[in-house]
Amino acid sequence: MDIVTEAKPGTIELKGRKVVAGRAEGEALVTTETISGWGGINERTGTVIERRHEMRGVSFAGKILVFPGAKGSSGWSAYFHMTRLNGVQPAAMIFTRMTTKIALGAVVTRVPAITELDQDPLSVIETGDWVVVDADAGTVTVTKKS
Amino acid sequence: MNLTDHEKAMYDGEHGRAKARAMDLLVRYGEALGAERLVETNNVAGAFNASTPSVQAIAEKGMEHVYSELNLDSDEVVEVPHMVAHTCQLITGIDNDNWELQGVDKALVDMQRANEKYLGRRGVNMFATCTPYQVGNVPVKGEHCAWMESSAVIYCNSVLGARTNVEGKESTGAAALTGRIPYWGFHITENRRGTHLVELDVEVDDMMDWGLLGYYIGEVIGEEIPVLNGTGRQPDLIKLKHFGAAAASSGGVEMYHIPGITPEADSIEEAFGGRKVKGTFRYGAKERRETYEKLQSSTEKKVDFIMLGCPHNSIDQMALIAHMLENKKIHSDVQLWVHTPRAIKQVAERNGYIDVIREAGGVVMSDTCPAISRRLPAGTKVIATDSAKQAHYLPAITGVQGWFGSVSDCVDAALTGEWNGRV
């Protein structure tokens, strides 16, 4: 089965659609659970605060955030907007489920964002992998952690 | 994205810098969604106010800084002209009259008032409620809106048949100045049809029943579009206001159909509109009881705080609470806050309901609620509420324990200081 594009040895390339332009690279932080903005994150630390969330207490600041998308209040964009003003926004967003909350949120967080990938990023990418997001080219390049 | 000549002119700055920045945001947002164009809207409900400590540093530079940064996502600070679309302010963080009881710093109150003055003159109508449809903003079927507030969005789409996505602070800010919003999601007819059938095996009657049903549906359906069959008695505004708020809290429901009652379907077939039914759920006595249990997050019978009015109470709910408190006094260890829009508060005042609630020891709050303000009476450990939405959010946000039940169970707890509610 040759669905995995070998960009260069040891890396996996996913192709998708640009949501917000730009290029960023960093360590992946992956969750299979959607994230709430208002009431779900601390906008001063970039930390997930929702009770019973698998990422509770973990900060996404500077990370390539890989997640299904947004849930909860219409304050989602305003809270991620504040993470940018406070300098604790993620480095990029990779998500699978398009909604108005995540679209507007990614736009005002002003980080490269990508969706509609040809493989499921939630299963291909693991926390700690090194990920390059090139939203203009529509590519996500993953180097697995050893 | 395809823009009309007028939209291009706004984008190019021919109608001023504020509209140019607003168009820039709408185009970035529309492209992110994959929308092909914008749609005209003349009905915007957003969050423009400055009432939180995090906004203070920006507000000190001037209210145009607040609007530019937080409502337009613009680094360029622009002069804010009069709103083009009919626009209203949703719920805020501070009750302009009861701020001391809320424990709000005077500097924040002054900031909110200065901000209201700035926005008011520019055409942002200060409804200051999560229920604009109760105080004069009642969109008609098919009307394209740009609303925030999940409980208002679901009411707008489902009960009124108007069309809105869940918008945000920045998109409503841009829509108010341009009269445009991306044509995507619930603005498009095909996206409004049902996805799942919910068969009701128990009668859904009072407000608590509707709250439980909504909370159940949100949990099992997430963001899909339920079609309800077998609701029995005719629901009213109060019940559907509760139902929608609950479904939008436990899940992300933004639209539902009750054939014969909601305006876009007279039959189950019409509700699905030829779409394949993705799944069927049955709601019976077992599901009702389990949902009730899920909403209780307290084990302590002694309560400190009773929260009524989420979403904000109608005048009939105010009348009922006043009737229940007539010639009675709430327990000395308990605080009771009843929330209603400021416009309805004025009617309640005139009817004498406010006096009755006040004489019993309760407080009538407007403009805000504890979940939005994150402010409870000092020392609150255990709350009771008639709202599934507050029972969902308050324990998570503020760390209190919570009881959920009927209005009469909540009023009983206010009078006795003890929770004795049952399903």
Tab-separated table of C-alpha atoms in Angstrom, chain B residues 105-259:
chain	number	residue	atom	x	y	z
B	105	ASP	CA	-13.664	46.760	40.711
B	106	LYS	CA	-14.990	50.313	40.134
B	107	ALA	CA	-12.355	50.912	37.433
B	108	LEU	CA	-13.838	48.068	35.366
B	109	VAL	CA	-17.349	49.476	35.777
B	110	ASP	CA	-16.158	52.862	34.563
B	111	MET	CA	-14.470	51.192	31.593
B	112	GLN	CA	-17.639	49.291	30.662
B	113	ARG	CA	-19.726	52.474	30.912
B	114	ALA	CA	-17.278	54.493	28.810
B	115	ASN	CA	-17.229	51.698	26.249
B	116	GLU	CA	-21.044	51.566	26.139
B	117	LYS	CA	-21.177	55.278	25.512
B	118	TYR	CA	-18.688	54.929	22.663
B	119	LEU	CA	-20.522	51.984	21.083
B	120	GLY	CA	-24.035	53.257	21.759
B	121	ARG	CA	-23.568	56.381	19.671
B	122	ARG	CA	-22.233	54.219	16.861
B	123	GLY	CA	-25.365	52.115	16.743
B	124	VAL	CA	-24.562	49.096	18.923
B	125	ASN	CA	-27.856	48.654	20.780
B	126	MET	CA	-27.255	47.820	24.430
B	127	PHE	CA	-29.598	44.873	24.930
B	128	ALA	CA	-26.904	43.319	27.142
B	129	THR	CA	-28.583	39.929	27.159
B	130	CYS	CA	-27.976	36.424	25.829
B	131	THR	CA	-31.585	36.496	24.533
B	132	PRO	CA	-31.886	39.369	22.025
B	133	TYR	CA	-34.997	37.617	20.640
B	134	GLN	CA	-36.803	38.438	23.920
B	135	VAL	CA	-36.239	42.167	23.748
B	136	GLY	CA	-36.969	43.201	20.197
B	137	ASN	CA	-34.535	41.477	17.878
B	138	VAL	CA	-36.759	38.789	16.376
B	139	PRO	CA	-35.421	37.933	12.915
B	140	VAL	CA	-37.916	36.597	10.402
B	141	LYS	CA	-37.707	33.260	8.602
B	142	GLY	CA	-34.902	33.232	6.041
B	143	GLU	CA	-33.203	36.364	7.362
B	144	HIS	CA	-29.401	36.148	7.199
B	145	CYS	CA	-27.920	37.015	10.580
B	146	ALA	CA	-24.475	37.136	12.164
B	147	TRP	CA	-24.966	36.121	15.781
B	148	MET	CA	-22.745	34.936	18.583
B	149	GLU	CA	-23.980	33.136	21.731
B	150	SER	CA	-24.704	29.441	21.211
B	151	SER	CA	-28.116	29.520	22.953
B	152	ALA	CA	-29.244	32.428	20.762
B	153	VAL	CA	-27.860	30.874	17.563
B	154	ILE	CA	-29.810	27.631	18.042
B	155	TYR	CA	-33.003	29.605	18.795
B	156	CYS	CA	-32.464	31.829	15.749
B	157	ASN	CA	-31.928	28.894	13.356
B	158	SER	CA	-34.449	26.439	14.749
B	159	VAL	CA	-37.380	28.338	16.285
B	160	LEU	CA	-37.291	31.446	14.087
B	161	GLY	CA	-36.002	29.888	10.871
B	162	ALA	CA	-33.516	32.721	10.401
B	163	ARG	CA	-29.993	31.809	9.338
B	164	THR	CA	-26.768	32.166	11.275
B	165	ASN	CA	-23.591	30.301	12.055
B	166	VAL	CA	-21.937	30.600	15.445
B	167	GLU	CA	-20.010	33.791	14.801
B	168	GLY	CA	-17.221	35.266	16.923
B	169	LYS	CA	-16.147	38.597	18.352
B	170	GLU	CA	-14.122	39.535	15.265
B	171	SER	CA	-16.581	38.370	12.579
B	172	THR	CA	-19.529	40.171	14.210
B	173	GLY	CA	-17.366	43.297	14.530
B	174	ALA	CA	-16.627	43.172	10.797
B	175	ALA	CA	-20.217	42.275	9.848
B	176	ALA	CA	-21.632	45.228	11.784
B	177	LEU	CA	-19.476	47.673	9.780
B	178	THR	CA	-19.940	46.088	6.338
B	179	GLY	CA	-23.311	44.311	6.432
B	180	ARG	CA	-21.591	41.129	5.178
B	181	ILE	CA	-20.748	37.645	6.524
B	182	PRO	CA	-19.373	34.539	4.750
B	183	TYR	CA	-22.044	32.561	2.871
B	184	TRP	CA	-21.321	29.179	4.427
B	185	GLY	CA	-22.869	26.579	6.760
B	186	PHE	CA	-26.375	27.415	7.982
B	187	HIS	CA	-26.830	30.236	5.468
B	188	ILE	CA	-27.212	27.530	2.796
B	189	THR	CA	-30.561	25.670	2.632
B	190	GLU	CA	-29.122	22.176	2.048
B	191	ASN	CA	-27.043	22.389	5.226
B	192	ARG	CA	-30.124	23.000	7.391
B	193	ARG	CA	-31.792	19.606	6.964
B	194	GLY	CA	-31.974	17.000	9.715
B	195	THR	CA	-29.334	14.314	10.195
B	196	HIS	CA	-30.617	12.211	13.130
B	197	LEU	CA	-34.044	11.182	14.419
B	198	VAL	CA	-34.810	11.363	18.137
B	199	GLU	CA	-37.888	9.334	19.140
B	200	LEU	CA	-39.438	10.420	22.431
B	201	ASP	CA	-40.936	7.667	24.570
B	202	VAL	CA	-41.759	9.931	27.520
B	203	GLU	CA	-43.829	13.081	27.599
B	204	VAL	CA	-41.716	16.210	27.657
B	205	ASP	CA	-43.710	18.795	29.527
B	206	ASP	CA	-42.237	21.378	31.887
B	207	MET	CA	-39.126	23.507	31.550
B	208	MET	CA	-36.943	21.010	33.430
B	209	ASP	CA	-38.067	18.242	31.055
B	210	TRP	CA	-37.037	20.327	28.059
B	211	GLY	CA	-33.679	21.117	29.662
B	212	LEU	CA	-33.036	17.411	30.290
B	213	LEU	CA	-34.019	16.469	26.749
B	214	GLY	CA	-31.717	19.148	25.318
B	215	TYR	CA	-28.801	18.061	27.471
B	216	TYR	CA	-29.310	14.432	26.417
B	217	ILE	CA	-29.499	15.308	22.728
B	218	GLY	CA	-26.357	17.451	22.816
B	219	GLU	CA	-24.441	14.587	24.423
B	220	VAL	CA	-25.473	11.936	21.902
B	221	ILE	CA	-25.581	14.074	18.757
B	222	GLY	CA	-22.692	16.513	19.171
B	223	GLU	CA	-22.854	18.961	16.264
B	224	GLU	CA	-25.450	17.198	14.114
B	225	ILE	CA	-29.041	18.276	13.399
B	226	PRO	CA	-31.680	16.368	15.392
B	227	VAL	CA	-35.295	15.899	14.319
B	228	LEU	CA	-37.625	15.323	17.270
B	229	ASN	CA	-40.610	13.032	17.050
B	230	GLY	CA	-43.295	12.700	19.737
B	231	THR	CA	-42.865	15.828	21.834
B	232	GLY	CA	-46.545	15.830	22.749
B	233	ARG	CA	-47.687	19.141	24.160
B	234	GLN	CA	-47.017	22.406	22.397
B	235	PRO	CA	-43.785	23.984	23.735
B	236	ASP	CA	-43.384	27.751	24.167
B	237	LEU	CA	-40.508	30.255	24.118
B	238	ILE	CA	-39.433	29.451	27.687
B	239	LYS	CA	-39.157	25.725	27.042
B	240	LEU	CA	-37.397	25.981	23.691
B	241	LYS	CA	-35.034	28.637	25.079
B	242	HIS	CA	-34.026	26.099	27.747
B	243	PHE	CA	-33.920	23.137	25.412
B	244	GLY	CA	-31.614	24.874	22.941
B	245	ALA	CA	-29.258	26.263	25.578
B	246	ALA	CA	-28.863	22.764	27.050
B	247	ALA	CA	-28.267	21.088	23.662
B	248	ALA	CA	-25.690	23.738	22.764
B	249	SER	CA	-23.865	23.201	26.088
B	250	SER	CA	-23.512	19.421	26.268
B	251	GLY	CA	-22.959	19.283	22.500
B	252	GLY	CA	-22.589	21.778	19.697
B	253	VAL	CA	-26.142	21.655	18.350
B	254	GLU	CA	-26.889	24.804	16.291
B	255	MET	CA	-30.090	23.679	14.598
B	256	TYR	CA	-32.960	21.233	15.189
B	257	HIS	CA	-36.397	20.501	13.812
B	258	ILE	CA	-39.641	19.677	15.620
B	259	PRO	CA	-41.958	18.859	12.700
